[in-house]
Coordinates of C-alpha atoms in Angstrom, one line a residue:
M1 CA 5.2 4.9 19.6
F2 CA 6.7 5.7 16.1
Y3 CA 5.2 7.7 13.3
I4 CA 4.6 7.4 9.6
S5 CA 5.8 10.7 8.2
R6 CA 5.3 10.0 4.5
Y7 CA 4.5 7.3 2.0
S8 CA 4.7 6.6 -1.8
R9 CA 3.0 4.0 -4.0
I10 CA 3.4 2.5 -7.4
T11 CA 0.4 0.5 -8.7
N12 CA -1.4 0.0 -12.0
R13 CA 1.2 2.2 -13.7
L14 CA 0.5 5.1 -11.4
L15 CA 3.2 6.9 -9.3
V16 CA 1.7 8.2 -6.1
D17 CA 3.1 10.7 -3.6
Q18 CA 1.4 11.0 -0.3
G19 CA -1.9 9.8 -1.8
K20 CA -1.7 12.0 -4.9
V21 CA -1.1 10.6 -8.3
I22 CA 1.8 12.5 -9.9
Y23 CA 2.4 10.4 -13.0
G24 CA 0.5 7.7 -14.9
K25 CA 0.9 5.9 -18.2
E26 CA -1.7 3.3 -19.2
E27 CA -0.5 2.6 -22.7
G28 CA 2.8 1.0 -23.7
T29 CA 5.0 -1.4 -21.8
L30 CA 6.2 -1.4 -18.2
D31 CA 9.5 -0.1 -19.5
D32 CA 7.6 2.8 -21.1
F33 CA 6.0 3.6 -17.7
L34 CA 9.2 3.4 -15.8
A35 CA 11.1 5.6 -18.2
G36 CA 8.2 8.1 -18.2
A37 CA 8.0 8.2 -14.4
F38 CA 11.7 8.7 -14.1
A39 CA 11.7 11.6 -16.6
S40 CA 8.8 13.2 -14.8
L41 CA 10.9 13.4 -11.6
S42 CA 13.7 15.3 -13.5
V43 CA 16.4 13.3 -11.8
A44 CA 19.9 13.1 -13.2
Y45 CA 20.9 9.5 -12.5
P46 CA 22.0 7.7 -15.7
K47 CA 22.5 4.4 -13.8
F48 CA 18.7 4.1 -13.6
Y49 CA 18.5 2.8 -17.2
K50 CA 20.9 -0.1 -16.3
M51 CA 18.9 -1.3 -13.3
D52 CA 16.4 -4.2 -13.5
H53 CA 12.7 -3.5 -13.0
L54 CA 12.7 -4.3 -9.3
S55 CA 15.5 -1.7 -8.6
Q56 CA 13.8 0.8 -10.9
L57 CA 10.5 0.6 -9.1
G58 CA 12.3 0.9 -5.7
F59 CA 14.3 3.8 -7.0
L60 CA 11.2 5.7 -8.2
A61 CA 9.2 5.2 -4.9
M62 CA 12.2 6.1 -2.8
E63 CA 12.9 9.2 -4.9
V64 CA 9.4 10.5 -4.3
L65 CA 9.5 9.6 -0.6
A66 CA 12.9 11.3 0.0
R67 CA 12.5 14.5 -1.9
E68 CA 9.9 16.0 0.4
S69 CA 10.8 14.3 3.7
Q70 CA 14.3 15.8 4.0
V71 CA 15.3 12.6 5.8
K72 CA 18.9 13.0 4.7
Q73 CA 19.1 16.5 6.1
R74 CA 17.7 15.5 9.4
Y75 CA 19.7 12.3 10.1
A76 CA 23.2 11.0 9.8
P77 CA 23.6 8.1 7.3
E78 CA 24.0 5.6 10.2
Q79 CA 20.7 6.7 11.8
I80 CA 18.6 5.6 8.8
A81 CA 17.5 2.0 8.3
L82 CA 16.0 0.4 5.2
I83 CA 13.7 -2.7 5.4
L84 CA 12.0 -4.0 2.3
S85 CA 10.0 -7.1 1.3
N86 CA 8.2 -8.7 -1.6
A87 CA 6.6 -12.0 -2.8
H88 CA 8.7 -12.9 -5.9
A89 CA 12.3 -12.2 -4.7
S90 CA 14.3 -11.5 -7.9
M91 CA 12.4 -14.0 -10.0
D92 CA 11.5 -11.4 -12.6
T93 CA 15.2 -10.8 -13.4
D94 CA 16.1 -14.5 -12.9
K95 CA 13.8 -15.5 -15.7
V96 CA 15.3 -12.9 -18.1
Y97 CA 18.8 -13.9 -17.1
F98 CA 18.1 -17.6 -17.6
K99 CA 16.8 -16.8 -21.1
S100 CA 20.1 -15.0 -21.8
T101 CA 22.1 -18.1 -20.9
K102 CA 20.6 -19.8 -24.0
T103 CA 22.9 -17.7 -26.1
M104 CA 25.4 -15.6 -24.0
A105 CA 24.8 -15.1 -20.3
S106 CA 24.4 -11.4 -19.5
P107 CA 26.8 -10.2 -16.7
A108 CA 24.6 -7.0 -16.4
L109 CA 21.6 -9.1 -15.6
F110 CA 23.5 -11.5 -13.3
V111 CA 24.2 -8.6 -11.0
Y112 CA 20.5 -8.2 -10.3
T113 CA 19.7 -11.9 -9.5
L114 CA 19.7 -11.2 -5.8
T115 CA 16.7 -9.7 -4.1
N116 CA 18.7 -7.4 -1.9
I117 CA 20.4 -5.6 -4.8
V118 CA 17.5 -3.1 -4.7
T119 CA 18.4 -2.2 -1.1
G120 CA 22.0 -1.7 -2.2
E121 CA 21.0 0.6 -5.0
L122 CA 18.8 2.7 -2.7
C123 CA 21.5 2.9 0.0
I124 CA 24.1 4.1 -2.6
R125 CA 21.7 6.7 -4.0
H126 CA 20.6 8.1 -0.7
G127 CA 23.7 7.4 1.4
I128 CA 21.9 5.1 3.9
K129 CA 24.3 3.3 6.2
G130 CA 22.0 2.0 8.9
E131 CA 20.5 -1.5 9.3
N132 CA 19.0 -3.0 6.1
A133 CA 17.2 -6.2 5.3
F134 CA 15.0 -7.7 2.6
F135 CA 12.3 -10.3 3.4
V136 CA 10.2 -12.5 1.1
F137 CA 6.6 -13.0 2.2
P138 CA 3.7 -14.7 0.4
Q139 CA 1.9 -11.4 0.3
F140 CA 2.2 -7.9 1.9
D141 CA 2.3 -8.5 5.6
S142 CA 1.7 -5.4 7.6
K143 CA 2.0 -7.0 11.0
Q144 CA 5.4 -8.6 10.4
L145 CA 6.7 -5.5 8.7
C146 CA 5.4 -3.3 11.5
D147 CA 6.8 -5.5 14.2
Y148 CA 10.3 -5.7 12.6
V149 CA 10.5 -2.0 11.9
D150 CA 9.5 -1.3 15.5
M151 CA 12.3 -3.6 16.7
V152 CA 14.8 -1.8 14.5
L153 CA 13.7 1.6 15.7
A154 CA 14.0 0.4 19.3
N155 CA 17.8 0.7 18.8
E156 CA 18.9 4.0 20.2
K157 CA 21.1 4.8 17.2
T158 CA 18.3 4.4 14.6
Q159 CA 16.2 7.5 14.3
A160 CA 14.3 6.8 11.0
C161 CA 13.5 3.8 8.8
V162 CA 12.3 3.5 5.2
A163 CA 10.2 0.3 4.9
G164 CA 7.7 -1.4 2.7
W165 CA 7.0 -3.6 -0.3
V166 CA 8.6 -3.7 -3.7
D167 CA 7.4 -6.5 -6.0
V168 CA 7.4 -7.2 -9.7
I169 CA 6.8 -10.2 -12.0
G170 CA 6.3 -9.5 -15.7
D171 CA 4.1 -6.5 -16.1
Q172 CA 2.6 -6.9 -12.6
H173 CA 4.1 -4.4 -10.2
D174 CA 3.2 -3.4 -6.6
V175 CA 5.2 -0.9 -4.5
F176 CA 4.5 0.7 -1.2
L177 CA 7.2 2.6 0.7
Y178 CA 6.9 4.6 3.9
L179 CA 9.1 6.6 6.2
V180 CA 8.9 6.0 10.0
E181 CA 10.4 8.4 12.5
K182 CA 10.6 8.6 16.2
Q183 CA 9.4 12.1 16.2
N184 CA 5.8 13.0 15.4
R185 CA 6.0 15.6 12.6
N186 CA 3.0 17.5 11.3
N187 CA 0.5 15.2 13.0
A188 CA 2.0 12.0 11.4
L189 CA 0.1 8.7 11.5
E190 CA 0.9 6.2 14.2
H191 CA 3.0 3.3 13.0
R192 CA 0.5 0.5 13.4
A193 CA -0.2 -2.6 11.3
E194 CA -3.8 -1.6 10.7
Q195 CA -2.7 1.8 9.5
L196 CA -0.1 0.3 7.1
Q197 CA -2.8 -2.1 5.7
K198 CA -5.2 0.8 5.1
L199 CA -2.6 2.9 3.3
Y200 CA -1.5 -0.1 1.2
Q201 CA -5.1 -0.9 0.1
L202 CA -6.0 2.7 -1.0
K203 CA -7.3 2.9 -4.5
Y204 CA -6.3 5.6 -7.0
G205 CA -7.7 7.1 -10.1
T206 CA -5.6 8.6 -13.0
V207 CA -3.5 11.7 -12.9
D208 CA -6.4 13.9 -14.0
G209 CA -8.7 12.5 -11.3
R210 CA -10.7 10.0 -13.5
S211 CA -11.2 6.6 -12.0

């Protein structure tokens, strides 16, 4: 059995750490929310502003997940895997890039017209060198994700895996990341599909607790 040590969520313009809303911004654009959430984490990483929305969302959720889990301190880079999924691949950026080709195609956007670029950004930021993959499902699929992560962790070398869902299309965004370890730390939750579905479906109010 493997164990869910920690999870993060981004939904309805709320940034959630282990079930607690730590930042929210209802007004403005998605860009306003992303910039505000990034500023709230006090992270020095100028490249964030050059990323597309998919990578920015993945970055924020991973930053929240990693800062309390100490996963980088516990494991070597080769012992950490990264498995992500979504429903729209890189379509959000593809549309913006296609629009740019009407005048002058943007090389900066072209870089992000592959779904797995977000995994690359996270691996660079956090020094992850273990197995990584990105799957496209019609919707969040807790069973397929759980089964694949269990298979990855069955490898003796892999000791931890960050997995989940990072999806965006227009202003609609949906992110759920979690860390799985072989060791049970602080009464962690068992890594089961039913548990993942339950965490994914949790509803949240605003930062000050209002629903």
